[in-house]
PDB file of C-alpha atoms in Angstrom:
ATOM      1  CA  MET A   1      -2.375 -12.613 -41.759  1.00  0.00           C
ATOM      2  CA  TYR A   2      -3.310  -9.089 -41.494  1.00  0.00           C
ATOM      3  CA  ARG A   3       0.310  -7.598 -41.624  1.00  0.00           C
ATOM      4  CA  GLY A   4       0.920  -8.757 -45.251  1.00  0.00           C
ATOM      5  CA  THR A   5      -2.318  -6.705 -46.475  1.00  0.00           C
ATOM      6  CA  HIS A   6      -1.505  -3.744 -44.189  1.00  0.00           C
ATOM      7  CA  ARG A   7      -5.042  -3.944 -42.774  1.00  0.00           C
ATOM      8  CA  ILE A   8      -5.912  -3.534 -39.075  1.00  0.00           C
ATOM      9  CA  SER A   9      -6.838  -6.619 -37.144  1.00  0.00           C
ATOM     10  CA  PRO A  10     -10.355  -6.675 -35.653  1.00  0.00           C
ATOM     11  CA  PHE A  11      -8.898  -7.427 -32.439  1.00  0.00           C
ATOM     12  CA  CYS A  12      -5.299  -7.346 -30.979  1.00  0.00           C
ATOM     13  CA  VAL A  13      -3.835 -11.102 -31.257  1.00  0.00           C
ATOM     14  CA  ASP A  14      -0.984 -10.408 -28.881  1.00  0.00           C
ATOM     15  CA  GLN A  15      -3.358  -9.223 -26.276  1.00  0.00           C
ATOM     16  CA  VAL A  16      -5.662 -12.081 -26.460  1.00  0.00           C
ATOM     17  CA  ILE A  17      -2.516 -14.566 -26.239  1.00  0.00           C
ATOM     18  CA  LEU A  18      -1.154 -12.818 -23.115  1.00  0.00           C
ATOM     19  CA  ASP A  19      -4.703 -12.388 -21.446  1.00  0.00           C
ATOM     20  CA  GLU A  20      -5.537 -15.920 -22.060  1.00  0.00           C
ATOM     21  CA  ALA A  21      -2.056 -17.124 -21.129  1.00  0.00           C
ATOM     22  CA  GLY A  22      -2.539 -15.425 -17.472  1.00  0.00           C
ATOM     23  CA  SER A  23      -6.103 -16.373 -17.073  1.00  0.00           C
ATOM     24  CA  LYS A  24      -7.002 -19.289 -14.851  1.00  0.00           C
ATOM     25  CA  THR A  25     -10.522 -19.736 -16.453  1.00  0.00           C
ATOM     26  CA  ARG A  26      -9.753 -20.936 -20.214  1.00  0.00           C
ATOM     27  CA  SER A  27     -10.788 -24.007 -21.491  1.00  0.00           C
ATOM     28  CA  ARG A  28      -8.224 -26.833 -21.320  1.00  0.00           C
ATOM     29  CA  HIS A  29      -8.428 -27.520 -25.035  1.00  0.00           C
ATOM     30  CA  CYS A  30      -7.066 -24.156 -25.957  1.00  0.00           C
ATOM     31  CA  LYS A  31      -3.940 -24.827 -24.154  1.00  0.00           C
ATOM     32  CA  PRO A  32      -1.688 -26.386 -26.994  1.00  0.00           C
ATOM     33  CA  PHE A  33      -2.470 -23.799 -29.324  1.00  0.00           C
ATOM     34  CA  LEU A  34      -2.069 -21.016 -26.675  1.00  0.00           C
ATOM     35  CA  GLU A  35       1.390 -22.454 -25.758  1.00  0.00           C
ATOM     36  CA  GLN A  36       2.588 -22.561 -29.256  1.00  0.00           C
ATOM     37  CA  SER A  37       1.386 -18.960 -29.895  1.00  0.00           C
ATOM     38  CA  LEU A  38       3.214 -17.866 -26.777  1.00  0.00           C
ATOM     39  CA  ARG A  39       6.404 -19.371 -27.932  1.00  0.00           C
ATOM     40  CA  ASP A  40       6.064 -17.860 -31.498  1.00  0.00           C
ATOM     41  CA  LEU A  41       5.436 -14.474 -29.733  1.00  0.00           C
ATOM     42  CA  ILE A  42       8.544 -14.821 -27.509  1.00  0.00           C
ATOM     43  CA  GLU A  43      10.746 -16.056 -30.180  1.00  0.00           C
ATOM     44  CA  HIS A  44       9.728 -13.081 -32.493  1.00  0.00           C
ATOM     45  CA  GLU A  45      10.226 -10.583 -29.624  1.00  0.00           C
ATOM     46  CA  LEU A  46      13.558 -11.861 -28.476  1.00  0.00           C
ATOM     47  CA  GLU A  47      14.689 -12.101 -31.991  1.00  0.00           C
ATOM     48  CA  HIS A  48      13.698  -8.706 -32.950  1.00  0.00           C
ATOM     49  CA  ARG A  49      14.670  -7.031 -29.788  1.00  0.00           C
ATOM     50  CA  GLU A  50      18.355  -8.189 -29.994  1.00  0.00           C
ATOM     51  CA  ARG A  51      18.478  -7.062 -33.635  1.00  0.00           C
ATOM     52  CA  VAL A  52      17.369  -3.484 -32.770  1.00  0.00           C
ATOM     53  CA  LYS A  53      19.362  -3.382 -29.585  1.00  0.00           C
ATOM     54  CA  GLN A  54      22.478  -4.277 -31.542  1.00  0.00           C
ATOM     55  CA  LEU A  55      21.631  -1.376 -33.821  1.00  0.00           C
ATOM     56  CA  GLY A  56      21.961   0.976 -30.814  1.00  0.00           C
ATOM     57  CA  VAL A  57      18.143   1.395 -30.209  1.00  0.00           C
ATOM     58  CA  GLN A  58      17.563   1.863 -26.619  1.00  0.00           C
ATOM     59  CA  GLU A  59      15.028  -0.303 -24.499  1.00  0.00           C
ATOM     60  CA  LEU A  60      12.615   1.331 -22.249  1.00  0.00           C
ATOM     61  CA  PRO A  61       9.687  -0.183 -20.415  1.00  0.00           C
ATOM     62  CA  LEU A  62       6.362   1.077 -21.725  1.00  0.00           C
ATOM     63  CA  LYS A  63       5.363   2.761 -18.484  1.00  0.00           C
ATOM     64  CA  LEU A  64       8.001   5.540 -19.319  1.00  0.00           C
ATOM     65  CA  LEU A  65       6.454   6.670 -22.542  1.00  0.00           C
ATOM     66  CA  PRO A  66       5.714  10.267 -22.089  1.00  0.00           C
ATOM     67  CA  GLY A  67       1.997  11.026 -21.683  1.00  0.00           C
ATOM     68  CA  ARG A  68       0.953   7.329 -21.135  1.00  0.00           C
ATOM     69  CA  ARG A  69      -1.658   6.361 -18.492  1.00  0.00           C
ATOM     70  CA  THR A  70      -0.374   3.742 -16.177  1.00  0.00           C
ATOM     71  CA  LEU A  71      -0.809   0.190 -17.231  1.00  0.00           C
ATOM     72  CA  GLU A  72      -2.149  -1.018 -13.819  1.00  0.00           C
ATOM     73  CA  ASP A  73      -5.499   0.371 -14.466  1.00  0.00           C
ATOM     74  CA  GLY A  74      -5.859  -2.192 -17.080  1.00  0.00           C
ATOM     75  CA  SER A  75      -6.383   0.449 -19.718  1.00  0.00           C
ATOM     76  CA  HIS A  76      -4.257   1.127 -22.917  1.00  0.00           C
ATOM     77  CA  THR A  77      -4.464   2.850 -26.111  1.00  0.00           C
ATOM     78  CA  LEU A  78      -3.917   0.577 -28.738  1.00  0.00           C
ATOM     79  CA  HIS A  79      -1.338   1.729 -31.512  1.00  0.00           C
ATOM     80  CA  HIS A  80      -0.459   0.423 -34.859  1.00  0.00           C
ATOM     81  CA  CYS A  81       2.559   0.323 -36.945  1.00  0.00           C
ATOM     82  CA  SER A  82       2.555   3.199 -39.242  1.00  0.00           C
ATOM     83  CA  ILE A  83       4.057   0.993 -42.196  1.00  0.00           C
ATOM     84  CA  CYS A  84       2.312  -2.517 -41.813  1.00  0.00           C
ATOM     85  CA  ARG A  85      -0.684  -1.448 -39.474  1.00  0.00           C
ATOM     86  CA  GLN A  86      -0.160  -4.502 -37.147  1.00  0.00           C
ATOM     87  CA  ASP A  87      -1.097  -3.819 -33.498  1.00  0.00           C
ATOM     88  CA  LEU A  88       1.590  -2.536 -31.104  1.00  0.00           C
ATOM     89  CA  PHE A  89       0.524  -4.204 -27.761  1.00  0.00           C
ATOM     90  CA  VAL A  90       3.913  -5.918 -26.844  1.00  0.00           C
ATOM     91  CA  SER A  91       6.590  -3.416 -28.271  1.00  0.00           C
ATOM     92  CA  PHE A  92       7.089  -0.737 -30.723  1.00  0.00           C
ATOM     93  CA  ILE A  93       9.686   1.959 -31.488  1.00  0.00           C
ATOM     94  CA  THR A  94       9.623   5.432 -31.724  1.00  0.00           C
ATOM     95  CA  CYS A  95      12.045   8.439 -32.475  1.00  0.00           C
ATOM     96  CA  LYS A  96      12.942  10.679 -29.797  1.00  0.00           C
ATOM     97  CA  ARG A  97      14.043  13.517 -31.950  1.00  0.00           C
ATOM     98  CA  ALA A  98      11.838  16.641 -31.453  1.00  0.00           C
ATOM     99  CA  ASN A  99      11.781  17.776 -35.106  1.00  0.00           C
ATOM    100  CA  CYS A 100      11.053  14.138 -36.260  1.00  0.00           C
ATOM    101  CA  ARG A 101       7.566  13.133 -37.102  1.00  0.00           C
ATOM    102  CA  PRO A 102       6.158  10.959 -34.301  1.00  0.00           C
ATOM    103  CA  ARG A 103       5.532   7.559 -35.836  1.00  0.00           C
ATOM    104  CA  LYS A 104       5.321   4.228 -34.091  1.00  0.00           C
ATOM    105  CA  VAL A 105       6.545   1.262 -35.756  1.00  0.00           C
ATOM    106  CA  CYS A 106       6.859  -2.435 -35.261  1.00  0.00           C
ATOM    107  CA  LEU A 107      10.300  -4.106 -34.619  1.00  0.00           C
ATOM    108  CA  ARG A 108      10.301  -5.110 -38.336  1.00  0.00           C
ATOM    109  CA  HIS A 109      10.149  -1.639 -39.710  1.00  0.00           C
ATOM    110  CA  VAL A 110      12.975   0.249 -37.755  1.00  0.00           C
ATOM    111  CA  PHE A 111      14.626   1.119 -40.798  1.00  0.00           C
ATOM    112  CA  GLN A 112      11.874   2.736 -42.541  1.00  0.00           C
ATOM    113  CA  GLN A 113      10.546   4.740 -39.673  1.00  0.00           C
ATOM    114  CA  CYS A 114      12.660   7.860 -40.213  1.00  0.00           C
ATOM    115  CA  ASP A 115      16.194   9.132 -41.207  1.00  0.00           C
ATOM    116  CA  CYS A 116      17.543   9.519 -37.896  1.00  0.00           C
ATOM    117  CA  GLU A 117      20.148   7.517 -36.558  1.00  0.00           C
ATOM    118  CA  MET A 118      19.408   4.153 -34.622  1.00  0.00           C
ATOM    119  CA  SER A 119      20.597   5.930 -31.321  1.00  0.00           C
ATOM    120  CA  ALA A 120      17.619   8.401 -31.512  1.00  0.00           C
ATOM    121  CA  LYS A 121      15.413   5.607 -31.497  1.00  0.00           C
ATOM    122  CA  GLN A 122      13.596   4.097 -28.312  1.00  0.00           C
ATOM    123  CA  LEU A 123      12.079   0.637 -28.050  1.00  0.00           C
ATOM    124  CA  TYR A 124       9.185   0.470 -25.737  1.00  0.00           C
ATOM    125  CA  CYS A 125       8.255  -2.757 -24.139  1.00  0.00           C
ATOM    126  CA  ARG A 126       5.098  -3.675 -22.248  1.00  0.00           C
ATOM    127  CA  ASN A 127       6.688  -6.967 -20.898  1.00  0.00           C
ATOM    128  CA  SER A 128      10.355  -8.040 -20.742  1.00  0.00           C
ATOM    129  CA  VAL A 129      11.426 -11.370 -22.508  1.00  0.00           C
ATOM    130  CA  GLU A 130      12.034 -12.848 -19.026  1.00  0.00           C
ATOM    131  CA  ASP A 131       8.461 -11.988 -18.071  1.00  0.00           C
ATOM    132  CA  LEU A 132       7.119 -13.522 -21.295  1.00  0.00           C
ATOM    133  CA  LYS A 133       9.182 -16.496 -20.789  1.00  0.00           C
ATOM    134  CA  ALA A 134       7.967 -16.910 -17.072  1.00  0.00           C
ATOM    135  CA  LEU A 135       4.433 -16.643 -18.237  1.00  0.00           C
ATOM    136  CA  LEU A 136       5.222 -19.618 -20.574  1.00  0.00           C
ATOM    137  CA  VAL A 137       6.496 -21.734 -17.919  1.00  0.00           C
ATOM    138  CA  GLN A 138       3.571 -21.129 -15.710  1.00  0.00           C
ATOM    139  CA  LEU A 139       1.286 -21.989 -18.498  1.00  0.00           C
ATOM    140  CA  GLN A 140       3.180 -25.256 -19.074  1.00  0.00           C
ATOM    141  CA  GLU A 141       3.420 -26.180 -15.301  1.00  0.00           C
ATOM    142  CA  GLU A 142      -0.505 -25.853 -14.792  1.00  0.00           C
ATOM    143  CA  GLU A 143      -1.995 -28.949 -13.790  1.00  0.00           C
ATOM    144  CA  GLU A 144      -4.494 -30.387 -16.150  1.00  0.00           C
ATOM    145  CA  GLU A 145      -7.710 -29.735 -13.992  1.00  0.00           C
ATOM    146  CA  ASP A 146     -11.220 -30.522 -15.611  1.00  0.00           C
ATOM    147  CA  ASP A 147     -13.471 -27.588 -14.439  1.00  0.00           C
ATOM    148  CA  GLY A 148     -16.526 -29.407 -16.064  1.00  0.00           C
ATOM    149  CA  GLU A 149     -16.943 -26.965 -18.908  1.00  0.00           C
ATOM    150  CA  ASP A 150     -15.584 -28.950 -21.889  1.00  0.00           C
ATOM    151  CA  TRP A 151     -15.808 -27.550 -25.351  1.00  0.00           C
ATOM    152  CA  GLU A 152     -15.686 -30.922 -27.129  1.00  0.00           C
ATOM    153  CA  MET A 153     -18.174 -31.774 -29.805  1.00  0.00           C
ATOM    154  CA  GLY A 154     -21.544 -32.930 -28.500  1.00  0.00           C
ATOM    155  CA  THR A 155     -21.096 -30.787 -25.178  1.00  0.00           C
ATOM    156  CA  MET A 156     -22.107 -27.644 -26.978  1.00  0.00           C
ATOM    157  CA  GLY A 157     -24.649 -29.096 -29.603  1.00  0.00           C
ATOM    158  CA  GLU A 158     -24.514 -28.901 -33.471  1.00  0.00           C
ATOM    159  CA  GLY A 159     -22.120 -26.511 -35.085  1.00  0.00           C
ATOM    160  CA  ALA A 160     -19.719 -26.739 -32.110  1.00  0.00           C
ATOM    161  CA  ASP A 161     -16.954 -27.571 -34.598  1.00  0.00           C
ATOM    162  CA  MET A 162     -17.014 -24.146 -36.161  1.00  0.00           C
ATOM    163  CA  MET A 163     -15.842 -22.524 -33.099  1.00  0.00           C
ATOM    164  CA  ALA A 164     -12.544 -24.071 -32.965  1.00  0.00           C
ATOM    165  CA  VAL A 165      -9.773 -21.349 -33.848  1.00  0.00           C
ATOM    166  CA  SER A 166      -5.896 -21.652 -33.728  1.00  0.00           C
ATOM    167  CA  TYR A 167      -4.142 -18.490 -32.421  1.00  0.00           C
ATOM    168  CA  THR A 168      -1.452 -19.078 -34.753  1.00  0.00           C
ATOM    169  CA  HIS A 169      -3.517 -18.657 -38.016  1.00  0.00           C
ATOM    170  CA  LEU A 170      -4.866 -15.292 -37.073  1.00  0.00           C
TER     171      LEU A 170
END
């Protein structure tokens, strides 16, 4: 939704999806939306990563980005695509040429990043596609447990229906 308007999202949708997929405390009612959103994210990453790798872009784990703090401390600096302003939480592309202006772009905008050849570009990924698929399998295999905190109409009072959000519509 925000990509088409070149506006920065008020929160990182991909981060919410991954954080909630790995959480054990989420409501069971959000699971179908979460599964579909995670499937969509995996499909997007798989398709676009394969495309840029076929063009000669080298894939590297995000922890190898120069000047990057470790990911284990839970902190990160959120980057945005210099073209569409989408959050670059899961993956992004940079150019390794010293004389090239450092711009980070999403996988969709690899051709608009700079005029350097594709072999000079690097794809940084926070999670491998295999890790994302394993997270989806884990989410699908979780047993349906009722933790006593239903978010159904009636348990939260009037206006609770206004709280229903689908991750795929953000």
